Amino acid sequence: LAITVTILNKNDNRPVFKQTNLTKVVPEDTKVNATIVTREHLRATDADLDTIFYELTTTVSGTDGYFAIKGVNNPEIYLQKALDYEKFKSTTLVLYARDRPADSTDTTNTANTTINIFIEQTDTKSPWFLPCTFINMDNSICISSPYTGRVNISEISTEPLILEPGPIYAIDPDYTLNEKIVYSIVGGDADKVFAVGADTGNLTMNKAATSPDSYLLQVMATQVNNIQKYSIVSVEIKVINKSDYPPYFESKIYNGTVFVGLAPRSFVFQAGDPSRPLMIKAVDDDFPDV
């Protein structure tokens, strides 16, 4: 009597990952669609020789949508959306492996592996002049105001010029890199009246200004390691006549008269002369004709 015995393969083995925890450092400027973790590092095996189905999830709030797998049967992880170090610096992904489709009613065995992603800041931003104002919600763009200052005509200042709202100063907003910045004047000073300290940003004078016209300088801040990373700011220098005398009032005491019941913004009259409005006048001997 010949008896044929057929062994039925029972689904009694779980998928197995080579590693249950891996770490990957990803540069901030990685191109979208670039592979982050290859299939060889993520593929699971099954002793039952079942087809493996994969699913990727994110456990850190606010980092959804950045990473994805190539397909339900291909666990290769790729970058789906451009990274920004200012938004998040790390995240944790969990890759699940199943030996049945997610919607299957059959008995399913699962396994998972954890992928720790750390974002490495790269040189993506040009220098910012300070102070500046953020114009977007994620603080990735900061707009600076022009600097202003003044000099006396026909005089050379031996000290760095005092500017508003402060001295010329720029930073590298990629703050973990903090690349060195140098300064230069790139416009608005054809006569070479002014100079800027390459390392300090201090604005000084080479010679006296002989014209009453204002100067509108263009000062550039450039990263030493990459001249394509630069910013330009306007610096307005007004040329004025030197002020030797403080202003003063023509009289030390002024006396006026008001009447009961007057409407707001009514004139105050000179005491003793209700027909003449009270006039308070200051003069400056630097401007005798004014």
Coordinates of C-alpha atoms in Angstrom, one line a residue:
L1 CA 0.0 0.0 0.0
A2 CA 1.5 3.3 -1.1
I3 CA 0.6 6.3 1.1
T4 CA 1.3 9.8 0.0
V5 CA 1.7 12.4 2.8
T6 CA 1.5 16.1 1.9
I7 CA 3.0 18.5 4.4
L8 CA 1.0 21.8 4.5
N9 CA 3.0 24.9 5.3
K10 CA 1.5 26.5 8.4
N11 CA 2.0 30.2 8.9
D12 CA 3.8 29.8 12.2
N13 CA 6.9 32.0 11.7
R14 CA 7.2 35.7 12.2
P15 CA 9.1 38.0 9.8
V16 CA 12.6 38.8 11.0
F17 CA 14.6 42.0 10.5
K18 CA 18.4 41.9 10.4
Q19 CA 18.4 44.9 12.8
T20 CA 15.7 46.0 15.1
N21 CA 17.2 49.4 15.6
L22 CA 19.2 51.6 13.3
T23 CA 20.4 55.2 13.2
K24 CA 20.9 57.4 10.2
V25 CA 22.3 60.9 10.0
V26 CA 20.7 62.9 7.1
P27 CA 22.2 66.2 5.9
E28 CA 19.7 69.0 5.8
D29 CA 20.2 69.7 2.1
T30 CA 19.5 66.1 1.0
K31 CA 17.6 66.2 -2.3
V32 CA 14.0 65.2 -2.4
N33 CA 13.5 61.6 -3.6
A34 CA 17.0 60.6 -2.5
T35 CA 17.3 57.2 -0.8
I36 CA 17.8 57.5 3.0
V37 CA 18.1 53.8 4.0
T38 CA 18.5 51.1 1.3
R39 CA 16.4 48.0 1.0
E40 CA 19.3 45.7 1.9
H41 CA 19.3 47.2 5.4
L42 CA 15.6 47.0 5.9
R43 CA 14.4 43.8 4.2
A44 CA 12.8 41.3 6.5
T45 CA 12.9 37.5 5.9
D46 CA 10.2 34.9 6.6
A47 CA 11.0 31.2 7.2
D48 CA 7.5 30.4 5.7
L49 CA 8.7 32.1 2.5
D50 CA 5.6 34.4 2.6
T51 CA 5.6 37.7 0.7
I52 CA 6.3 40.5 3.1
F53 CA 4.2 43.6 3.3
Y54 CA 5.7 46.8 4.8
E55 CA 4.3 49.9 6.4
L56 CA 6.2 53.0 7.7
T57 CA 5.0 55.2 10.5
T58 CA 6.4 58.3 12.3
T59 CA 6.3 58.5 16.1
V60 CA 7.3 62.2 16.5
S61 CA 4.6 64.8 16.1
G62 CA 5.3 67.4 13.3
T63 CA 7.6 65.1 11.2
D64 CA 4.9 63.3 9.2
G65 CA 5.3 63.3 5.4
Y66 CA 9.0 63.7 5.2
F67 CA 10.0 60.0 4.8
A68 CA 8.3 57.2 3.0
I69 CA 8.9 53.7 1.6
K70 CA 9.2 52.9 -2.1
G71 CA 6.2 50.5 -2.0
V72 CA 4.2 48.1 0.0
N73 CA 6.7 45.3 -0.8
N74 CA 9.8 47.5 -1.0
P75 CA 10.9 48.9 2.3
E76 CA 13.6 51.3 0.9
I77 CA 13.1 54.7 2.7
Y78 CA 13.4 57.9 0.7
L79 CA 13.0 61.6 1.4
Q80 CA 9.6 62.8 0.3
K81 CA 9.8 66.5 1.4
A82 CA 12.7 68.9 1.8
L83 CA 14.2 69.1 5.3
D84 CA 14.6 72.2 7.5
Y85 CA 16.8 72.0 10.5
E86 CA 14.8 74.8 12.1
K87 CA 11.6 72.7 12.1
F88 CA 13.0 69.6 13.6
K89 CA 16.4 68.0 14.3
S90 CA 15.5 64.4 14.7
T91 CA 12.6 61.9 14.3
T92 CA 11.9 58.2 14.9
L93 CA 10.4 56.0 12.2
V94 CA 8.9 52.5 12.8
L95 CA 8.9 50.0 9.9
Y96 CA 6.4 47.2 10.2
A97 CA 6.6 43.9 8.3
R98 CA 3.6 41.6 7.9
D99 CA 3.3 38.2 6.2
R100 CA -0.2 39.0 5.1
P101 CA -1.7 42.2 3.6
A102 CA -3.0 44.8 6.1
D103 CA -6.6 44.1 5.2
S104 CA -6.3 40.3 5.3
T105 CA -8.5 38.3 7.7
D106 CA -6.0 35.4 7.9
T107 CA -3.7 35.0 10.8
T108 CA -0.9 37.5 10.4
N109 CA 2.6 37.6 12.0
T110 CA 4.3 40.9 12.3
A111 CA 7.7 42.4 13.2
N112 CA 9.0 45.9 13.4
T113 CA 12.3 47.8 13.4
T114 CA 13.0 51.3 14.6
I115 CA 14.9 53.9 12.5
N116 CA 16.3 56.9 14.3
I117 CA 16.8 59.9 12.0
F118 CA 19.1 62.8 13.0
I119 CA 19.1 65.9 10.8
E120 CA 22.6 67.4 10.2
Q121 CA 22.5 71.2 9.7
T122 CA 24.2 72.3 6.4
D123 CA 25.1 75.6 5.0
T124 CA 21.7 76.6 3.4
K125 CA 21.2 80.2 4.5
S126 CA 22.9 83.5 3.6
P127 CA 24.0 85.9 6.4
W128 CA 21.5 88.0 8.3
F129 CA 22.2 91.6 9.2
L130 CA 21.0 92.4 12.7
P131 CA 18.7 93.6 14.0
C132 CA 16.2 91.9 11.7
T133 CA 12.5 91.0 11.7
F134 CA 11.2 87.5 11.0
I135 CA 8.5 87.6 8.3
N136 CA 7.3 84.0 8.3
M137 CA 6.0 81.6 11.0
D138 CA 9.0 79.2 11.0
N139 CA 11.6 82.0 11.5
S140 CA 13.5 81.0 8.4
I141 CA 13.6 84.5 6.8
C142 CA 14.7 87.6 8.6
I143 CA 14.6 91.1 7.0
S144 CA 16.9 93.8 8.3
S145 CA 16.3 97.6 8.2
P146 CA 18.7 100.0 6.6
Y147 CA 21.4 101.5 8.9
T148 CA 21.7 105.3 9.2
G149 CA 24.3 107.7 10.4
R150 CA 25.7 111.2 9.9
V151 CA 29.0 113.0 9.5
N152 CA 30.0 116.7 9.6
I153 CA 30.9 118.2 6.3
S154 CA 34.7 118.8 5.8
E155 CA 35.6 116.9 8.9
I156 CA 37.1 113.4 9.3
S157 CA 35.9 111.2 12.2
T158 CA 38.8 109.3 13.7
E159 CA 36.4 106.8 15.5
P160 CA 34.0 104.3 14.0
L161 CA 30.8 106.0 13.0
I162 CA 27.8 105.7 15.3
L163 CA 24.9 104.2 13.4
E164 CA 21.2 103.5 14.0
P165 CA 19.7 101.1 15.0
G166 CA 23.2 99.8 15.8
P167 CA 26.6 98.9 14.4
I168 CA 26.9 96.9 11.2
Y169 CA 26.7 93.3 12.2
A170 CA 25.8 90.1 10.4
I171 CA 25.5 86.5 11.6
D172 CA 25.4 83.1 9.9
P173 CA 21.9 81.8 10.6
D174 CA 23.1 78.3 10.2
Y175 CA 24.1 78.7 13.8
T176 CA 25.7 75.3 14.5
L177 CA 28.1 76.0 11.6
N178 CA 28.6 79.7 12.4
E179 CA 30.8 80.4 9.4
K180 CA 33.1 83.4 9.4
I181 CA 31.7 86.5 7.8
V182 CA 33.6 89.4 6.2
Y183 CA 32.3 92.9 5.2
S184 CA 32.9 95.1 2.2
I185 CA 31.5 98.2 0.6
V186 CA 30.2 97.3 -2.9
G187 CA 28.4 100.5 -3.9
G188 CA 27.5 104.1 -3.2
D189 CA 31.0 105.4 -2.4
A190 CA 32.6 106.3 -5.7
D191 CA 34.9 108.9 -3.9
K192 CA 36.2 106.3 -1.4
V193 CA 35.2 108.5 1.6
F194 CA 34.3 105.5 3.8
A195 CA 35.9 102.2 4.7
V196 CA 34.4 99.2 6.5
G197 CA 36.4 96.8 8.7
A198 CA 36.5 93.4 6.9
D199 CA 36.3 91.5 10.2
T200 CA 34.5 94.0 12.5
G201 CA 32.0 95.8 10.3
N202 CA 33.0 99.1 11.8
L203 CA 32.4 102.0 9.4
T204 CA 35.2 104.6 9.3
M205 CA 36.2 107.5 7.1
N206 CA 39.2 107.7 4.7
K207 CA 38.7 111.4 4.1
A208 CA 36.3 114.3 4.7
A209 CA 33.0 114.6 2.9
T210 CA 33.1 117.9 0.9
S211 CA 29.6 117.7 -0.5
P212 CA 26.3 118.1 1.5
D213 CA 24.8 115.3 -0.5
S214 CA 24.0 112.1 1.5
Y215 CA 25.8 108.8 0.8
L216 CA 23.8 105.6 0.3
L217 CA 26.3 102.9 0.8
Q218 CA 25.8 99.2 -0.1
V219 CA 27.6 97.0 2.4
M220 CA 28.0 93.3 1.7
A221 CA 28.4 90.5 4.3
T222 CA 30.0 87.4 2.8
Q223 CA 30.8 83.9 4.2
V224 CA 34.5 83.2 3.9
N225 CA 33.9 79.6 3.0
N226 CA 31.4 80.3 0.3
I227 CA 31.3 83.7 -1.5
Q228 CA 27.9 82.7 -3.0
K229 CA 26.4 83.1 0.5
Y230 CA 26.1 86.8 1.0
S231 CA 23.7 89.6 1.9
I232 CA 23.6 93.3 1.1
V233 CA 22.3 96.1 3.3
S234 CA 21.9 99.9 2.8
V235 CA 23.7 102.4 5.0
E236 CA 22.6 106.0 4.6
I237 CA 25.1 108.6 5.8
K238 CA 23.9 112.2 6.0
V239 CA 26.4 115.0 5.6
I240 CA 25.5 117.9 7.9
N241 CA 27.0 121.2 9.1
K242 CA 28.7 120.9 12.4
S243 CA 26.6 122.0 15.4
D244 CA 28.7 124.1 17.8
Y245 CA 25.8 125.6 19.8
P246 CA 22.8 124.1 21.5
P247 CA 19.4 125.6 20.8
Y248 CA 17.8 127.9 23.4
F249 CA 14.6 129.7 24.1
E250 CA 14.4 133.5 23.5
S251 CA 12.8 133.9 26.9
K252 CA 13.2 132.0 30.1
I253 CA 9.6 132.5 31.1
Y254 CA 6.5 132.7 29.0
N255 CA 3.1 133.8 30.4
G256 CA -0.2 133.0 28.7
T257 CA -3.9 133.5 29.3
V258 CA -6.8 131.1 28.6
F259 CA -10.5 131.6 29.0
V260 CA -13.0 129.4 30.7
G261 CA -15.1 127.3 28.4
L262 CA -12.8 127.4 25.4
A263 CA -13.1 124.4 23.0
P264 CA -10.1 122.0 22.7
R265 CA -7.3 123.2 20.4
S266 CA -8.1 126.8 21.0
F267 CA -5.3 129.3 21.2
V268 CA -3.5 130.3 24.3
F269 CA -3.1 134.1 24.3
Q270 CA -0.3 136.2 25.6
A271 CA -0.8 137.5 29.1
G272 CA -2.0 141.1 29.0
D273 CA -2.8 141.0 25.3
P274 CA -5.8 138.7 24.6
S275 CA -5.6 139.5 20.8
R276 CA -2.2 137.9 20.3
P277 CA -1.6 134.1 20.5
L278 CA 1.3 133.0 22.8
M279 CA 4.4 132.2 20.7
I280 CA 7.2 130.1 22.1
K281 CA 10.3 130.2 20.0
A282 CA 13.7 128.5 20.2
V283 CA 16.8 129.6 18.2
D284 CA 20.1 128.0 17.3
D285 CA 23.2 130.1 16.6
D286 CA 24.4 127.5 14.2
F287 CA 21.5 128.6 12.0
P288 CA 21.2 132.3 12.5
D289 CA 18.9 132.8 9.4
V290 CA 16.3 130.2 10.4

